[in-house]
Coordinates of C-alpha atoms in Angstrom, one line a residue:
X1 CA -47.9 59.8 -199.0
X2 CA -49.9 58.8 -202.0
X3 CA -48.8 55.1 -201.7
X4 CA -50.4 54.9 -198.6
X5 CA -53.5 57.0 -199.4
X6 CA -53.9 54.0 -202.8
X7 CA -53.4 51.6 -200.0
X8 CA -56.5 53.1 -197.7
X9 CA -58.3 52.9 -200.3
X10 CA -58.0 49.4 -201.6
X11 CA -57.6 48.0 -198.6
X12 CA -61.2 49.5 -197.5
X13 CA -62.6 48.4 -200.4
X14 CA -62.1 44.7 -199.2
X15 CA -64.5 45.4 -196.4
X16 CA -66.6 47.6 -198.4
X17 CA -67.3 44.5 -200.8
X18 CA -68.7 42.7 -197.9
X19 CA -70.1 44.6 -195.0
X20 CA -73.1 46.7 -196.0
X21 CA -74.5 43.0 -197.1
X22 CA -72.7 40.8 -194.6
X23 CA -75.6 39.6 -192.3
X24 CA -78.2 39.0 -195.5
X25 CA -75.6 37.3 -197.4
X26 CA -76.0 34.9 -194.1
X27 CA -79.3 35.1 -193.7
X28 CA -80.7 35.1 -197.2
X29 CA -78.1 33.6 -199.5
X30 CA -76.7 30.7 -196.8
X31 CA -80.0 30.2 -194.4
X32 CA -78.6 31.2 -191.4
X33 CA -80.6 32.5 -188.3
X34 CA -79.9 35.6 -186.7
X35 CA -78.1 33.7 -184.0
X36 CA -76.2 31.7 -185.9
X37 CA -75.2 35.4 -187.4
X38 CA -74.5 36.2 -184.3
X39 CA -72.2 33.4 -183.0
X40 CA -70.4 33.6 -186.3
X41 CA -69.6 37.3 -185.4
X42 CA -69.1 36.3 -181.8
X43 CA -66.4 33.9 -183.3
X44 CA -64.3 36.4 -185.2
X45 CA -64.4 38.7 -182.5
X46 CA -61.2 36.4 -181.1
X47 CA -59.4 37.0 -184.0
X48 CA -59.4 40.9 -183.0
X49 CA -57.5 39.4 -179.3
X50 CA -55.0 37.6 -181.4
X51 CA -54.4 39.0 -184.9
X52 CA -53.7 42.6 -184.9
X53 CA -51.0 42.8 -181.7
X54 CA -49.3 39.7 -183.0
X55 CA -48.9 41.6 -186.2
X56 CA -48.4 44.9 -184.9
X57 CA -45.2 43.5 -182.6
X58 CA -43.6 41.9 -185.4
X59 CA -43.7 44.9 -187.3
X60 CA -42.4 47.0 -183.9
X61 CA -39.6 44.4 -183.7
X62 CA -38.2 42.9 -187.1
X63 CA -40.8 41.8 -189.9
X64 CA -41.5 44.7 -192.2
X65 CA -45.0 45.7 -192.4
X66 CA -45.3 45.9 -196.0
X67 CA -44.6 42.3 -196.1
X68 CA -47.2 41.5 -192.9
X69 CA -50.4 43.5 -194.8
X70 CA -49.5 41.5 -198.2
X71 CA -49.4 38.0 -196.4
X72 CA -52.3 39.3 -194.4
X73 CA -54.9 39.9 -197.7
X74 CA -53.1 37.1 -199.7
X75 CA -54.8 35.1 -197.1
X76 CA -58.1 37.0 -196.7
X77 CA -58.3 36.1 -200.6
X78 CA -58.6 32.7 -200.2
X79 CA -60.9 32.3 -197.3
X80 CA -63.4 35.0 -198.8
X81 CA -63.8 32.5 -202.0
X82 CA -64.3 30.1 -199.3
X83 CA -67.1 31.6 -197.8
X84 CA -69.1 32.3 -201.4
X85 CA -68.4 28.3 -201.9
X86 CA -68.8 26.8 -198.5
X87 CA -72.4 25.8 -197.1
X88 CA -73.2 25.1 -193.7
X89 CA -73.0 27.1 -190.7
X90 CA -69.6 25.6 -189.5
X91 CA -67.8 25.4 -192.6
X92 CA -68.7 29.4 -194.3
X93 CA -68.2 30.6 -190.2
X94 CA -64.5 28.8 -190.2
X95 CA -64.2 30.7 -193.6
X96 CA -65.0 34.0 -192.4
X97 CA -63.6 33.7 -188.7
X98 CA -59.9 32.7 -190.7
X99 CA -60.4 35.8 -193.2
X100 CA -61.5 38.0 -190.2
X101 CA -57.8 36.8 -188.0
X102 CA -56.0 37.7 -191.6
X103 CA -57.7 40.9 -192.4
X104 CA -58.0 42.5 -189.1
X105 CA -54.4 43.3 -188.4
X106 CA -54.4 45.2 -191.9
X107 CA -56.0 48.6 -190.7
X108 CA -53.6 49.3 -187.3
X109 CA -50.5 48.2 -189.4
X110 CA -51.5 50.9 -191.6
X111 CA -52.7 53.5 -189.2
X112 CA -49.4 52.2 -187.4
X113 CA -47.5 53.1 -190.8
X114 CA -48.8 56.6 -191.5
X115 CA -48.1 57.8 -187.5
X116 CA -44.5 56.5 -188.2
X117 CA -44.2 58.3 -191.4
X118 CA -45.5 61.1 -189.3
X119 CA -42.8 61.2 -186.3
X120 CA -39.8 60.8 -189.0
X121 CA -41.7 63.6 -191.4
X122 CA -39.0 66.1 -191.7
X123 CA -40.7 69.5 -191.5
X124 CA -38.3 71.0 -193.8
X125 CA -40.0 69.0 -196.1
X126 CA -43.4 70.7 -195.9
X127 CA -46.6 70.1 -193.6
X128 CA -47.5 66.3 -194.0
X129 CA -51.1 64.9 -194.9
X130 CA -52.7 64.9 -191.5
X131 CA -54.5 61.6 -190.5
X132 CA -58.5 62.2 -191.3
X133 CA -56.7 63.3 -194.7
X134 CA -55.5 59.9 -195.2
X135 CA -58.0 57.4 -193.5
X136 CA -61.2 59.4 -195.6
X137 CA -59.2 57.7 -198.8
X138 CA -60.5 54.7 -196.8
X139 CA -64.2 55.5 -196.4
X140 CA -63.7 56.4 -200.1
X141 CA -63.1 52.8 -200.8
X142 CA -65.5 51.7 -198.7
X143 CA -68.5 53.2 -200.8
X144 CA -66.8 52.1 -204.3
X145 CA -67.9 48.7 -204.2
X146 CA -71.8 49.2 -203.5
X147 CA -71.8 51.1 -206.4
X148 CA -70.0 48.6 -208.7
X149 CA -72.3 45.9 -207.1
X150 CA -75.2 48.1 -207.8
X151 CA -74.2 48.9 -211.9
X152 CA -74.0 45.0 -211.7
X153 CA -76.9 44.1 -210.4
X154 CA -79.0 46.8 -213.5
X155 CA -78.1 44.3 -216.0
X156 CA -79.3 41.2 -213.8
X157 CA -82.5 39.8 -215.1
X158 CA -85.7 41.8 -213.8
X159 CA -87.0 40.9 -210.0
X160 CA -83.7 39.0 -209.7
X161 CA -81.4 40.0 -206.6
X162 CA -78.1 38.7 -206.7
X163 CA -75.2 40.9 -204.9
X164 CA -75.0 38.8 -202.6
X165 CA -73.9 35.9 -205.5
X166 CA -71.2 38.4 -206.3
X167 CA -69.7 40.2 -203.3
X168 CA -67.3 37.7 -202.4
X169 CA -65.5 37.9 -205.7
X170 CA -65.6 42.1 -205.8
X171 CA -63.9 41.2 -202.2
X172 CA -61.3 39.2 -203.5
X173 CA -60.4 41.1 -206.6
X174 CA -59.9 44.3 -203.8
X175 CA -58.1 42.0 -201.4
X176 CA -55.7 40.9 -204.3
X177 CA -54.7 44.5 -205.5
X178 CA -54.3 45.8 -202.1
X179 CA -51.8 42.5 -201.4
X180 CA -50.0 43.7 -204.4
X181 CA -49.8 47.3 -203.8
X182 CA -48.6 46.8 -199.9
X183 CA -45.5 45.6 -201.3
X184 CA -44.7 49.3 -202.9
X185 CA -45.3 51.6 -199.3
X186 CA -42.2 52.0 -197.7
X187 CA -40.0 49.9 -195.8
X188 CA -39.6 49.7 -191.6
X189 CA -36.7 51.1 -190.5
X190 CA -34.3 49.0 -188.0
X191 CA -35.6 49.1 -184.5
X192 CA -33.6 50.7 -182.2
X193 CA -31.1 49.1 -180.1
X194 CA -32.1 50.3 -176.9
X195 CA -35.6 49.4 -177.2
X196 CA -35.2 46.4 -174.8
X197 CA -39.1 46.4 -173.5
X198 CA -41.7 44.6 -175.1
X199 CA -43.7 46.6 -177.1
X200 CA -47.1 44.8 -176.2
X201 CA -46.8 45.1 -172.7
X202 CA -45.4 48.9 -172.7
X203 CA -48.3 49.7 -175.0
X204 CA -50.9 48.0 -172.6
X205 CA -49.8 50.1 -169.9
X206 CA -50.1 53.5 -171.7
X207 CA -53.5 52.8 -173.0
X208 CA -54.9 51.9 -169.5
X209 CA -52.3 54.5 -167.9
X210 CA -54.2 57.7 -166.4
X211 CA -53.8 59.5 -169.2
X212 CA -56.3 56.4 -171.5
X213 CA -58.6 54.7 -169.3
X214 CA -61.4 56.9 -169.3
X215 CA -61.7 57.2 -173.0
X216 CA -60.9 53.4 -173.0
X217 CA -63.4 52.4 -170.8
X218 CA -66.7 54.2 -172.2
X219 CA -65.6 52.9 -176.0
X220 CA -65.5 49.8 -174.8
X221 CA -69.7 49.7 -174.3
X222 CA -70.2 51.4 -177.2
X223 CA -67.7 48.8 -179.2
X224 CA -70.1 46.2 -177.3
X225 CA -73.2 47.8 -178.8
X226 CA -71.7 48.4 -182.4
X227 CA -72.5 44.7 -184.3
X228 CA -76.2 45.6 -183.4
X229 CA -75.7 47.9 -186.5
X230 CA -72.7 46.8 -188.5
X231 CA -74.3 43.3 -188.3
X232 CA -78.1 43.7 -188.2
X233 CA -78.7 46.4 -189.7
X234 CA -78.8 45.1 -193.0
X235 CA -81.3 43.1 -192.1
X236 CA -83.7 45.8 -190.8
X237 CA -83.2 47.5 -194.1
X238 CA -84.5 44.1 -195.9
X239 CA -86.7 42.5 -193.3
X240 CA -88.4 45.7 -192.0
X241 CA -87.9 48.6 -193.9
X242 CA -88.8 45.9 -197.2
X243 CA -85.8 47.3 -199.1
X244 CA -84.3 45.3 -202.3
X245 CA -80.6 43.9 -201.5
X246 CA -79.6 45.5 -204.8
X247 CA -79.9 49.0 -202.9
X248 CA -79.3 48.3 -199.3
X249 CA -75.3 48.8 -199.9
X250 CA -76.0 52.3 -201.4
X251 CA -78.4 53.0 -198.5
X252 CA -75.8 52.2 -196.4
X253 CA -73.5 54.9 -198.0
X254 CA -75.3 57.9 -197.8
X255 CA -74.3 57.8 -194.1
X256 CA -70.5 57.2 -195.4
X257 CA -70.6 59.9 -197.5
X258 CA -71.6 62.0 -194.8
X259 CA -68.5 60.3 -193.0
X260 CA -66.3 61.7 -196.0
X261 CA -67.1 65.1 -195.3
X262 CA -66.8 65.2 -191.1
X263 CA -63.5 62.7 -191.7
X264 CA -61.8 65.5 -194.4
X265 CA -62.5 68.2 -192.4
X266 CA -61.6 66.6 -188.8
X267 CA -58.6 68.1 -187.7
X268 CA -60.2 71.5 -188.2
X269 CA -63.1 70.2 -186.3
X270 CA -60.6 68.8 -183.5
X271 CA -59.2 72.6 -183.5
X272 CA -62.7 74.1 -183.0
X273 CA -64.0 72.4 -180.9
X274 CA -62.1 69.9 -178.9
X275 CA -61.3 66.0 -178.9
X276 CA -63.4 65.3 -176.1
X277 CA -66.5 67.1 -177.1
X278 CA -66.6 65.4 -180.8
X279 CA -66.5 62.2 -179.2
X280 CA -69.2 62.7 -176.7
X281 CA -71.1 64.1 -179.5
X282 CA -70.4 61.4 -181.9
X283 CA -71.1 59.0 -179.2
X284 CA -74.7 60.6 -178.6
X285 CA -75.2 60.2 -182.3
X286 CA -75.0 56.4 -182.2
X287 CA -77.2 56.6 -179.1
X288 CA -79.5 58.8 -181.1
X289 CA -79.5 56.4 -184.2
X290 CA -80.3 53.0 -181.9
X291 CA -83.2 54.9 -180.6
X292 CA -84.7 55.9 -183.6
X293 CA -84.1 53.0 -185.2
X294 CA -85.8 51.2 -182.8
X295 CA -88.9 54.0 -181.9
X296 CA -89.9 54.5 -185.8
X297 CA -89.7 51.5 -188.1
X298 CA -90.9 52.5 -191.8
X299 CA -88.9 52.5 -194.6
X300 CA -87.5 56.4 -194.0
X301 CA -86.1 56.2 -190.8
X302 CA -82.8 53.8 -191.9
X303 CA -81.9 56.9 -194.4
X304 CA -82.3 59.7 -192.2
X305 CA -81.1 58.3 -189.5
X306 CA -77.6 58.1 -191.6
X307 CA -77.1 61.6 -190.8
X308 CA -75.7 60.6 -187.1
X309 CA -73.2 58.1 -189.4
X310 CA -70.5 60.8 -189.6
X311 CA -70.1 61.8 -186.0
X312 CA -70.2 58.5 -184.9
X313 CA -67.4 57.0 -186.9
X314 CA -65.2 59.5 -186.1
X315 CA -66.0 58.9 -182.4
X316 CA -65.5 55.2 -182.3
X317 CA -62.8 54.8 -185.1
X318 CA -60.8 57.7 -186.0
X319 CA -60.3 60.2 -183.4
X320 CA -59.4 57.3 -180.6
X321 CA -56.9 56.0 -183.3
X322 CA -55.2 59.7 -183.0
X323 CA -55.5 60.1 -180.0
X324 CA -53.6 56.6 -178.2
X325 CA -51.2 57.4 -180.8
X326 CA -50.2 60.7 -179.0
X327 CA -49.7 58.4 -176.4
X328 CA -47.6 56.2 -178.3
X329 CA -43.7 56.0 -177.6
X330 CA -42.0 55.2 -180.8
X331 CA -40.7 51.6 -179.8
X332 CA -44.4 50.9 -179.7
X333 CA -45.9 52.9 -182.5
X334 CA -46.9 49.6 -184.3
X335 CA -48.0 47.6 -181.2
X336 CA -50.0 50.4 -179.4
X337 CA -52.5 50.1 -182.3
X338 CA -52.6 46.4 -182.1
X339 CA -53.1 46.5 -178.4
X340 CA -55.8 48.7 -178.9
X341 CA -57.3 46.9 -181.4
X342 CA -57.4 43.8 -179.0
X343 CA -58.5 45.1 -175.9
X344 CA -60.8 48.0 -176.7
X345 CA -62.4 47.0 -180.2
X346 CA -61.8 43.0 -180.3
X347 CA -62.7 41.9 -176.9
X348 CA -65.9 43.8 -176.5
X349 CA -67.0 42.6 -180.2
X350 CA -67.0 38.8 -178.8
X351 CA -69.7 39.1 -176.0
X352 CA -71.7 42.1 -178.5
X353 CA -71.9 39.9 -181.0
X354 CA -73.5 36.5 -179.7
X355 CA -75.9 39.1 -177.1
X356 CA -76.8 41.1 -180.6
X357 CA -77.4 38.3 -182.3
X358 CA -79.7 36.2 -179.3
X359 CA -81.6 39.7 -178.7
X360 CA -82.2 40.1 -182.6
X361 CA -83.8 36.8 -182.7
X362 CA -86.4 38.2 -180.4
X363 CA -86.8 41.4 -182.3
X364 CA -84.7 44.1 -183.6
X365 CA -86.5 46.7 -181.5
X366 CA -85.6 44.8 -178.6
X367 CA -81.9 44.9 -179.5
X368 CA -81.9 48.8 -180.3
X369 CA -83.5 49.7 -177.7
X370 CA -81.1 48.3 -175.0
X371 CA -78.2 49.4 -177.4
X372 CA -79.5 52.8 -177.0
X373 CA -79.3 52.8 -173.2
X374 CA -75.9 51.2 -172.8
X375 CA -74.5 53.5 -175.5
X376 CA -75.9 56.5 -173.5
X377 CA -74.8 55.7 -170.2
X378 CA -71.4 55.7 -172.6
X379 CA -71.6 59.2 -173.6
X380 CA -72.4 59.8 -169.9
X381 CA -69.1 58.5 -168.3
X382 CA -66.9 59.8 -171.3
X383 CA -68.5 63.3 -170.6
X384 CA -67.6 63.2 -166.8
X385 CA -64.0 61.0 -166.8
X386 CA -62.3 61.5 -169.8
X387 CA -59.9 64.7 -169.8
X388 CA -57.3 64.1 -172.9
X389 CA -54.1 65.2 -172.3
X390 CA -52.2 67.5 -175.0
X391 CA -49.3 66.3 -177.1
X392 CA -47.5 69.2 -175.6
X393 CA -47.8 68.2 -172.2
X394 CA -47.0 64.5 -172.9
X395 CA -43.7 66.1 -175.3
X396 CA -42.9 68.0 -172.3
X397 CA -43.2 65.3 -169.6
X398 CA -41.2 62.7 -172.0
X399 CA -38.3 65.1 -172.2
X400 CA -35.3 64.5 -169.7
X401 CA -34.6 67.8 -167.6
X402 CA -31.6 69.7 -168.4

């Protein structure tokens, strides 16, 4: 379990290197308008349809993952150099839209990975690291490489701002030791000869079956409303808020180290208090945060609005990852991620994106405001629709009667 805990970590760092300063790394170090930012995202949005359940079915039928992730950030490497020495709109977007389609299938091959490891644990063994134990080694990594960039950017000459001259190669150095370290998790095991179906299509019909629609459905307006703060809201940080880009990464990670805490201490949270009821709360949160961000713009709001950060990721990116893998058969453990990934997270990301990035133009208010709503209504449906069912009952239903 500590391989894959490394291998969180590392792997997260990749998009830690990049994300917090994505958009102004566009914007401010390539010249691009907030459109353009937002076709680009638009753009990589199709990578999330094709990437992760083409990867996730090999590894359900005969490529090892191991091998997959390593090809998979091998690649990323060489397309995030590209976009640090590309110019032009077309040529850095091709860049990034190729590293997205590598990187992407990364994170449900190793959710995919860990849930396996799970449903062979032996329990003679001893309990097994349960999932927010894992994944918060990945918001871990996510917050190391803001505060390298930062140490870097103290012994830059005064009034100079230059992470955004850097980030790409902190990427890459990440992307390479996470390519290198995939290759020490452990090996598939031989898929099973009776496991005739394709694991795509089976997947598909369990995550839009009775028992996954109406968590499905809500995420996928809040997944529609997410790029107007993973993208832009670096930009409010620097363009409204008037903060340096040598702190806007570690501003950013006050709200993951709030995610740290409510990530390590989930399952007992998810015992407490219910599935359902942490993602309607952590769904209100992101409602909450839109609508402040776009009802009080000064330079405090972006931190204390990172309380609601938490909450939020847990709603959109941890606890629906736990729960469709309840749902999850084991000839599909792999692909039910990937499906997932492509239909609730990827296709949703494609129209959000370009409609973030045309609404930004006009004014970030504008585009928090309306995020707020949708993102609401949300929190609304979830509340009323979605009733989880337990792993008991599925366990129960799945076994063949005496």
């Amino acid at each position: 379990m500590g391989l894959i805990k490394i291998q969180f970590f590392v792997s997260y760092a990749v998009m830690g290197s990049m994300m917090p300063l994505l958009s102004v790394f566009f914007g401010h170090e390539k010249g691009f308008s907030k459109s353009d930012i937002g076709a680009i995202m638009a753009a990589s949005g199709f990578s999330m349809i094709i990437s992760p359940v083409l990867m996730t079915l090999l590894a359900d039928m005969r490529i090892e993952s191991r091998r997959i992730i390593a090809t998979a950030l091998a690649i990323s490497t060489v397309f995030i150099l590209g976009m640090h020495f590309a110019t032009g709109v077309w040529l850095v977007g091709a860049c990034y839209v190729v590293y997205h389609l590598s990187y992407v299938s990364v994170p449900p091959l190793q959710d995919g990975m860990y849930f396996r490891m799970e449903a062979e644990h032996d329990p003679e063994l001893g309990p097994l690291a349960p999932y927010g134990s894992v994944r918060v080694w990945g918001t871990a990594g996510f917050i190391v490489p803001s505060a390298l960039l930062w140490a870097v950017a103290a012994f830059l000459p005064a009034g100079k701002e230059a992470i955004t001259g850097v980030m790409m190669f902190c990427a890459a150095a990440f992307a390479i030791l996470a390519a290198f370290h995939s290759l020490r998790l452990p090996p598939n095991p031989p898929r099973a000869q009776n496991a005739n179906r394709l694991p795509t299509v089976a997947a598909a019909k369990v995550i839009f079956g009775p028992e996954g629609r109406w968590m499905c459905f809500p995420l996928i307006i809040t997944y529609l409303c997410a790029p107007a703060y993973h993208t832009f809201f670096p930009l409010y940080l620097k363009e409204i808020a008037g903060y340096s880009e040598n702190v806007i990464g570690l501003i950013i990670c006050i709200g993951v180290v709030i995610e740290i805490f409510v990530i390590s201490n989930l399952e007992r949270l998810r015992k407490r208090f219910g599935l359902k009821r942490l993602m309607v709360f952590g769904v209100l949160c992101m409602a909450a945060r839109f609508a402040c961000l776009a009802a009080f713009q000064n330079a405090w709001t972006p931190i204390w609005v990172q309380l609601f950060h938490g909450p939020e990721i847990a709603a959109l990116f941890v606890l629906p990852i736990m729960y469709i893998n309840r749902l999850a058969g084991a000839e599909f453990r792999n692909s039910i991620q990937g499906v997932y990934a492509m239909l609730v997270l990827g296709s949703p990301r494609i129209v959000g994106s370009y409609l973030s990035g045309r609404l930004a133009e006009g004014s970030l208010s504008q585009l928090y405001t309306i995020a707020a709503l949708l993102v609401t209504i949300a929190a609304a449906v979830l509340a009323l629709k979605f009733n989880p069912v337990r792993a008991e009952d599925l366990a129960a239903k799945r076994t063949p009667a005496a």
